[in-house]
Coordinates of C-alpha atoms and ligand atoms in Angstrom, one line a residue:
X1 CA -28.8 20.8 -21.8
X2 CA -28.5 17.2 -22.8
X3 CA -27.9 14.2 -20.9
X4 CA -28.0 10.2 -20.9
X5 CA -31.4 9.4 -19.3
X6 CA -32.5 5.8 -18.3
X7 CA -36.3 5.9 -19.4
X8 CA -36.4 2.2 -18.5
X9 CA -33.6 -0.1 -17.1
X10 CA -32.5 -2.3 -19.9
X11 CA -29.8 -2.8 -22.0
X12 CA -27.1 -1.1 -23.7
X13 CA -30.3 0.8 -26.0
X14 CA -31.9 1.9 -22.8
X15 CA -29.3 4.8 -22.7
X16 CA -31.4 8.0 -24.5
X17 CA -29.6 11.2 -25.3
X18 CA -32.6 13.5 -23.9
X19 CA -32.9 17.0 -23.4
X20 CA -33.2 17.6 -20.2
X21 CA -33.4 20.5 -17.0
X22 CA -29.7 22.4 -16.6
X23 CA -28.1 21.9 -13.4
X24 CA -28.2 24.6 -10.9
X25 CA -25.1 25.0 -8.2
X26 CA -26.1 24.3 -4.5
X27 CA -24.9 25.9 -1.5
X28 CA -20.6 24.6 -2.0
X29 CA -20.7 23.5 -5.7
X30 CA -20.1 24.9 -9.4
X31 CA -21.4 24.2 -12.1
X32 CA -19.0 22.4 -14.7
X33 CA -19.8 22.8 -18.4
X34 CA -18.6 18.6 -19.6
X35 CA -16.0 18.2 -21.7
X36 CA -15.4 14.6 -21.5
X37 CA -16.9 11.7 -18.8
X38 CA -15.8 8.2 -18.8
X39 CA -17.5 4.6 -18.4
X40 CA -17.2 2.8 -15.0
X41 CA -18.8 -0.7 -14.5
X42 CA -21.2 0.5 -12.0
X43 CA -22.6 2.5 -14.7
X44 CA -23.8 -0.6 -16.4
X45 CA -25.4 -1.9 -13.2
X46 CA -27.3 1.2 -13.1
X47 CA -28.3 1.1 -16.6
X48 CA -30.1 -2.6 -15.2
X49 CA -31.5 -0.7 -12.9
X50 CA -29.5 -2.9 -9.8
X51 CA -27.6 0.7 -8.5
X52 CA -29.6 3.5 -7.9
X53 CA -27.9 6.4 -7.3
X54 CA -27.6 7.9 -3.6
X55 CA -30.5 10.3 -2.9
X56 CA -29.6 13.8 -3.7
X57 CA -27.4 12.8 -6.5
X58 CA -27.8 13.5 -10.5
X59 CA -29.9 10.8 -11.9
X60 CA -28.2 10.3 -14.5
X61 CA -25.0 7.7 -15.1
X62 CA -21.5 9.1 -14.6
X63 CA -18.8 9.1 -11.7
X64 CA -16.1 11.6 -13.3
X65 CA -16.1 14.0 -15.7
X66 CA -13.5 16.6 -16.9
X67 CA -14.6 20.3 -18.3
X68 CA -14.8 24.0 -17.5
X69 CA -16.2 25.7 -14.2
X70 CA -19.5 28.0 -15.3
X71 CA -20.8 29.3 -12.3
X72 CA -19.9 28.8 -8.8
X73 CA -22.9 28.0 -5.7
X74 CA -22.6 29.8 -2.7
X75 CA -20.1 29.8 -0.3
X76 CA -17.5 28.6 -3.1
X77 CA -13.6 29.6 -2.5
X78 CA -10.5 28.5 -4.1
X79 CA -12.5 28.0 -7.6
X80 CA -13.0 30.5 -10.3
X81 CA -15.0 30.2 -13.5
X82 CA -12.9 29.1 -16.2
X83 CA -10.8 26.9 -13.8
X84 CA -10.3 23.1 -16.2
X85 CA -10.3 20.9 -13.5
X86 CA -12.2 16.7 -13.6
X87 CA -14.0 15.8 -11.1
X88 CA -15.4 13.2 -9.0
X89 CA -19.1 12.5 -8.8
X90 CA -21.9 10.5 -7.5
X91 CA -23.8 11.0 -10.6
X92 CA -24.5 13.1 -14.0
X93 CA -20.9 12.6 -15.1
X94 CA -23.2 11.7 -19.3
X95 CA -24.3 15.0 -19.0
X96 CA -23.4 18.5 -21.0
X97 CA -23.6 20.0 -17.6
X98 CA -23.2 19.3 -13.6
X99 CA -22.8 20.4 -10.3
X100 CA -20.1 19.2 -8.7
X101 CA -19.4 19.8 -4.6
X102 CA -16.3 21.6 -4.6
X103 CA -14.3 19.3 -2.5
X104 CA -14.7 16.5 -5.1
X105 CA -13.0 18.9 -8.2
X106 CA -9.5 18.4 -9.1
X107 CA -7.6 20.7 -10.9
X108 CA -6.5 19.2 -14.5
X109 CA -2.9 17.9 -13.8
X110 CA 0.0 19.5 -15.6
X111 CA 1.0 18.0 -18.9
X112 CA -2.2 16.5 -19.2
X113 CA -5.2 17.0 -21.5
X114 CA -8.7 18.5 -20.8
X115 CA -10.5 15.0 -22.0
X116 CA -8.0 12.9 -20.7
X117 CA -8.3 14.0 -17.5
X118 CA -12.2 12.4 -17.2
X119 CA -10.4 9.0 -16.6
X120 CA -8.9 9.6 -13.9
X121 CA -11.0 10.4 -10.8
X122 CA -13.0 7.7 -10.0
X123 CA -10.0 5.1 -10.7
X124 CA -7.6 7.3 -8.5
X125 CA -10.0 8.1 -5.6
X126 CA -11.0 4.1 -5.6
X127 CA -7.1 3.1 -5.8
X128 CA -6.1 5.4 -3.4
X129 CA -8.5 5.3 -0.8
X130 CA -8.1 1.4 -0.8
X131 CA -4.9 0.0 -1.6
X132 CA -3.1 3.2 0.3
X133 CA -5.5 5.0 2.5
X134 CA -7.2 1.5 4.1
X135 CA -4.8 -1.2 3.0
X136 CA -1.3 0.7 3.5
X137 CA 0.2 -0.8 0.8
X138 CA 4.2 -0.1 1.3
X139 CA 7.3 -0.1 -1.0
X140 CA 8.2 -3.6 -1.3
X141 CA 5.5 -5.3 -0.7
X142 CA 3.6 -7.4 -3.3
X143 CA -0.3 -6.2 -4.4
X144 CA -2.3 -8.4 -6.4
X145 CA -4.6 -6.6 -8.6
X146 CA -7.6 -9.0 -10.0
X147 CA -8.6 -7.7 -13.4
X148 CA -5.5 -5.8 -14.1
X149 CA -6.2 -4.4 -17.2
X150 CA -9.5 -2.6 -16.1
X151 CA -9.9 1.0 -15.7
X152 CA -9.1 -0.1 -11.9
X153 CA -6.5 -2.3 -12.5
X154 CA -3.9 0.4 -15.1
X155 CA -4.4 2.7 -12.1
X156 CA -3.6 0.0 -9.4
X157 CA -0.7 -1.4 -11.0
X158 CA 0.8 2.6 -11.8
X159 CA 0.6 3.7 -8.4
X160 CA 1.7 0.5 -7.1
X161 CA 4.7 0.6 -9.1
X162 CA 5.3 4.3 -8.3
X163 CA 5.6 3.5 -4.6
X164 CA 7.9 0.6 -5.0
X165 CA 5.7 -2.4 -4.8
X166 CA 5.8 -5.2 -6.4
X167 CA 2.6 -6.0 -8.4
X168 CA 0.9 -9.5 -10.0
X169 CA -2.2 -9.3 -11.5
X170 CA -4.9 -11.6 -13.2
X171 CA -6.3 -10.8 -16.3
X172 CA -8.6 -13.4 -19.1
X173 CA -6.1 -13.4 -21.9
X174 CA -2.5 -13.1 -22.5
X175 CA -3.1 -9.8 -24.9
X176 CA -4.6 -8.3 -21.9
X177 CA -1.2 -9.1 -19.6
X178 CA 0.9 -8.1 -22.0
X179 CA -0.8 -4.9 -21.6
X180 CA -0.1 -4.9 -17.9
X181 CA 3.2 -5.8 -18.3
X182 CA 3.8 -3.0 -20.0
X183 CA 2.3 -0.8 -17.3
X184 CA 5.1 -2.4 -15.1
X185 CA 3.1 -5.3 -13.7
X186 CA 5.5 -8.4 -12.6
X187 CA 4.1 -11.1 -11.8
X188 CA 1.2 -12.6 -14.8
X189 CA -1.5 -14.7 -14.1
X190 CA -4.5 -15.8 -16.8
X191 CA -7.1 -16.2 -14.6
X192 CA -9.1 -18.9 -17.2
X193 CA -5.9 -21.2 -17.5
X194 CA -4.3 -20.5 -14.1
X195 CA -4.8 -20.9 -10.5
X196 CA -4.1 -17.5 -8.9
X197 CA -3.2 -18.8 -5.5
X198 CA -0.5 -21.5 -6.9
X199 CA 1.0 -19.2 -9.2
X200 CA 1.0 -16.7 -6.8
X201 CA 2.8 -18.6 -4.3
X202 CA 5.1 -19.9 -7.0
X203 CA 6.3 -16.3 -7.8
X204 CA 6.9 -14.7 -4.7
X205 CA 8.5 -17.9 -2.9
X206 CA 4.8 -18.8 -0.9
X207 CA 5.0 -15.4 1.1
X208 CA 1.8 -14.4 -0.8
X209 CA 0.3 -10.8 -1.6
X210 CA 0.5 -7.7 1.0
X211 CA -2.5 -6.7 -0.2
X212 CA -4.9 -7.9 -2.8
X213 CA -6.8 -5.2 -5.0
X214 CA -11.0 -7.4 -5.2
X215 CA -13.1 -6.8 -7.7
X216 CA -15.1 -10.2 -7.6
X217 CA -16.2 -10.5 -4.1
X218 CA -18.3 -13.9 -3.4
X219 CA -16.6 -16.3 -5.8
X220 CA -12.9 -15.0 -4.7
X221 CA -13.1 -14.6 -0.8
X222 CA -11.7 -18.1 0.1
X223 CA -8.8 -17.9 -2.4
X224 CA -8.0 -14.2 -1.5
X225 CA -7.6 -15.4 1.6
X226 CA -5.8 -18.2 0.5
X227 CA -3.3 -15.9 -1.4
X228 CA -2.4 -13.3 1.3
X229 CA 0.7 -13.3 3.2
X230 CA 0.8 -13.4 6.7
X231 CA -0.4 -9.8 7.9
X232 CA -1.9 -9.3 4.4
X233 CA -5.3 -6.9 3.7
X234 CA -7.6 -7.8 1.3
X235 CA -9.6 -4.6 0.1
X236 CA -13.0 -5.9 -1.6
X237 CA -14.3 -3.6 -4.1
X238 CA -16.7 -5.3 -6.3
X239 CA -18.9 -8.0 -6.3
X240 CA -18.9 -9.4 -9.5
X241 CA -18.4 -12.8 -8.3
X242 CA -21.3 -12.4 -6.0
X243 CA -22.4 -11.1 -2.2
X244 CA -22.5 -13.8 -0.6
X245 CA -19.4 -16.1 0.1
X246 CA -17.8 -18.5 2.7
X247 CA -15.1 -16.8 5.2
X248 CA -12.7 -19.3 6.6
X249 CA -11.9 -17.2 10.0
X250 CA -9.0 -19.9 11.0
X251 CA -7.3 -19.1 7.7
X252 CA -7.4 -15.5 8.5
X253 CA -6.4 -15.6 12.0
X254 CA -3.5 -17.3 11.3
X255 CA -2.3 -15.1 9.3
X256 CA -3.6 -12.1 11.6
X257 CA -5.2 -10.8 8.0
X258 CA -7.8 -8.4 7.6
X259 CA -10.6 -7.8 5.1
X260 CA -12.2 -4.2 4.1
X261 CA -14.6 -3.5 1.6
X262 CA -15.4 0.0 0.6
X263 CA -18.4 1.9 -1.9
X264 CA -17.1 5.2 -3.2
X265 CA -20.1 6.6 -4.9
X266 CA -22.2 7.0 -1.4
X267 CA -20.0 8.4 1.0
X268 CA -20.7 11.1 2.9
X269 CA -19.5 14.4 1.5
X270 CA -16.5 14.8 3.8
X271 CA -15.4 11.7 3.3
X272 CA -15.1 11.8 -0.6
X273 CA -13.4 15.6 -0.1
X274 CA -10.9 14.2 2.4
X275 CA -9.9 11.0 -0.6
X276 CA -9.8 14.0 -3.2
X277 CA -7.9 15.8 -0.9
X278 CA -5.3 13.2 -0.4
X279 CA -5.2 12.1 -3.9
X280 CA -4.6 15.5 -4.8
X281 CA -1.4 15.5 -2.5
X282 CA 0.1 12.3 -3.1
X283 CA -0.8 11.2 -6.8
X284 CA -1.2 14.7 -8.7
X285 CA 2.8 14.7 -8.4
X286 CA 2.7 11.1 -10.0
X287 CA 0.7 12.3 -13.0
X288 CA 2.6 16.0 -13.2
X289 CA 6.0 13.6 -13.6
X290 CA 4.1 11.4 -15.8
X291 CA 4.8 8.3 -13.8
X292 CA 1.2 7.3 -13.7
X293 CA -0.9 8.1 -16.9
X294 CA -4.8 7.7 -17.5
X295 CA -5.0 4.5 -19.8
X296 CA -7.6 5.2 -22.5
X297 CA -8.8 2.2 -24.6
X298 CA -11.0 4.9 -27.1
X299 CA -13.7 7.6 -27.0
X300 CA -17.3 7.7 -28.2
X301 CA -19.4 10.7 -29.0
X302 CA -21.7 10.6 -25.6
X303 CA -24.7 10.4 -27.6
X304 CA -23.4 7.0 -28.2
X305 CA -22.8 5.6 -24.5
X306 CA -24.7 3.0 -25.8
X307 CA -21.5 1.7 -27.9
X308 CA -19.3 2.2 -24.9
X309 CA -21.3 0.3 -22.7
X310 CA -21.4 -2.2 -25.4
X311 CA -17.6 -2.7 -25.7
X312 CA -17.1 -2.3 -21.6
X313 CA -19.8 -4.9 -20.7
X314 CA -17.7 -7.5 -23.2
X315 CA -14.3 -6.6 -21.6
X316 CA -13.7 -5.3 -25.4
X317 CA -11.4 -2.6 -23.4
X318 CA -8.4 -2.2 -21.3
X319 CA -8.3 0.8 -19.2
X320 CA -10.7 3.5 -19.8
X321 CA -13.2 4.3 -22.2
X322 CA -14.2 8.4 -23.1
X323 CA -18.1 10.1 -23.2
X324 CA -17.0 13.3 -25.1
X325 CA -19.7 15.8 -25.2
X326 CA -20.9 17.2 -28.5
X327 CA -19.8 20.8 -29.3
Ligands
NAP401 N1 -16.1 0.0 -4.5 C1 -15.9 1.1 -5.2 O1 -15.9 2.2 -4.7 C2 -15.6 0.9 -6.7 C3 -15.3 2.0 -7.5 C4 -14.9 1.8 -8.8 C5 -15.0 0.5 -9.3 N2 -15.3 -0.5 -8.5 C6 -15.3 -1.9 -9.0 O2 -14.0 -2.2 -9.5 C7 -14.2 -3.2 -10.6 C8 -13.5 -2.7 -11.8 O3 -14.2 -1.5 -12.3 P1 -13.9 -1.0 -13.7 O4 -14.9 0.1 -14.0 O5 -12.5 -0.7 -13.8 O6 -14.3 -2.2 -14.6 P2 -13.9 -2.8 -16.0 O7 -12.9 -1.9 -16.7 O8 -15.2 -3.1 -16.7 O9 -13.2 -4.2 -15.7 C9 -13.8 -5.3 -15.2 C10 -12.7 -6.3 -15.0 O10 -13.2 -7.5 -14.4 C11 -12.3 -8.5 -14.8 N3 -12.7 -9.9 -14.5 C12 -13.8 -10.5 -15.0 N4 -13.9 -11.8 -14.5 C13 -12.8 -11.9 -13.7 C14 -12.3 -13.0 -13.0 N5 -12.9 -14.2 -12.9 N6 -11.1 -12.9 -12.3 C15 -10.4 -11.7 -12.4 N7 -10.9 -10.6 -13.1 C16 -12.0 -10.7 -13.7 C17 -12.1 -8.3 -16.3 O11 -11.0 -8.9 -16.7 P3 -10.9 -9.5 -18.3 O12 -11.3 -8.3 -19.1 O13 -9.4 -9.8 -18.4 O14 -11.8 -10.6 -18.4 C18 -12.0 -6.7 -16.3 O15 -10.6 -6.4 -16.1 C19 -15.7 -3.4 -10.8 O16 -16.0 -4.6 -10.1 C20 -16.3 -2.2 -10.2 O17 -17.6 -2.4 -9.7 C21 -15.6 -0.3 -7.2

């Protein structure tokens, strides 16, 4: 088969379409024939070589992909070959071919396509696990999402909105929050002209956010904490404002607040079945009814991830952008 290999860590050109060793199903997984992957950020931080994949997983980039079941592994049940399912994965997503552990496969949602369905897994499963699962976001309670119009952020703000909550977000121009708006976001905030804890305050009469959706880490931690309501969770999921930031623990106890941060990709096997499992429950019905819908900016040939990870790396994209495999 072919896959995206990453000879040496580099830029955008380090991405080689290569011929490469198929896949073979282990003990629990199947073997999925790609039809379509999508980009996530973290596969740009791999492609620097700063996030190596966890040890048994694919070495090549790609956490979700969407395609055909092949072959099933031992010990397989409640899969057949044929099945169109997408799938969440800790690796080899820019691939023709992988094997997937059956706990992280997802059927394809009614009224959905094939490709379309690669952009959803990783968003959902991250969502999920932490704005419901760790966070317990509620109906009626505000989220903030930072960087709203990311793959992320159109998934946060759809299931936020399909629950009842109220959601603001921050975004770097006003195209971008237009875009959320549209998604059903409320509460605007340009994140280059605005400060997010004023406006915030402003709009929901200084309560603050439930919950808070973190995607910079370091340079955000004293202002998230700034911005949450009394009882309010902050759920840290990326660190592209650094690792290393100043807590004020005063702040935070007075408003009895709490603080998670989660990684996806290397959970244990269990864990990731048990988010699949859930999202599979509660959000497949949100898809089927079509009140939460993948958001794709555009797809790319994957031969050409390199363009992709051009146009994701600039924030030339809202929402997701498509890997669809050569036929
Ligand atoms: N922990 C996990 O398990 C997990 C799983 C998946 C993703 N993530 C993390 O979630 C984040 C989003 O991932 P993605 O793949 O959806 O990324 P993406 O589509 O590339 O989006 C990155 C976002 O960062 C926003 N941003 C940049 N600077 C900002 C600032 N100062 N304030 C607020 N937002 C800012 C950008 O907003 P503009 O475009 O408006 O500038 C953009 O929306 C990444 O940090 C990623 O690592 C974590």
């Amino acid at each position: 088969m072919h896959a995206i290999t990453i000879p040496e860590p580099g830029g955008p050109e380090a991405l080689v379409w290569d011929e490469v060793p198929d896949p073979v199903p282990g003990e629990g997984e199947v073997l999925v024939e790609v039809v379509a992957g999508a980009v996530n950020r973290a596969d740009i931080l791999q492609r620097q070589g700063f996030y190596n994949p966890p040890p048994g997983a694919s070495p090549y980039p790609g956490l979700e992909c969407s395609g055909r079941i092949t072959a099933l592994g031992p010990g397989v049940g409640g899969w057949a070959v044929g099945d169109e399912v997408c799938a969440l994965l800790a690796g080899g997503g820019y691939a023709e071919k992988v094997a997937v552990p059956a706990g992280q496969l997802l059927p394809v949602p009614a009224g959905l396509g094939l490709k379309e369905a690669a952009a959803l897994p990783e968003v959902v499963c991250t969502v999920w696990s932490n704005v419901f699962m760790v966070a317990h976001l509620r109906p009626g309670e505000t989220l903030l999402v930072h960087g709203g119009s990311s793959g992320i952020g159109t998934m946060a703000i759809q299931l936020a909105k399909a629950v009842g909550a109220r959601v603001a977000v921050t975004a770097g121009t006003k195209e971008k929050l237009e875009r959320c708006a549209e998604l059903g976001a409320d509460i605007l905030i340009n994140y280059r002209e605005q400060d997010f804890v004023a406006e915030l305050e402003r709009a929901t009469d200084g309560a603050g956010a439930d919950v808070i959706l973190d995607n910079m880490g370091a340079k955000y931690l004293d202002r998230n904490v700034r911005a949450l309501a009394v009882n309010g969770r902050l759920a840290i999921i990326g660190m592209q404002g650094g690792v290393k930031g100043e807590l004020n623990i005063g702040a935070l106890l007075r408003k009895r607040a709490a603080i998670s941060a989660t990684s996806l990709r290397a959970r244990p096997l269990e864990e990731k079945a048990a988010i699949v499992a859930a999202v599979r429950e509660h959000v497949w019905p949100l898809v089927a009814d079509g009140h939460v819908r993948p958001v794709v900016d555009h797809e790319v040939p994957m031969p050409d991830a390199a363009a992709a990870h051009r146009v994701v790396e600039d924030s030339g994209h809202v929402g997701k952008v498509l890997l669809v495999t050569p036929r």
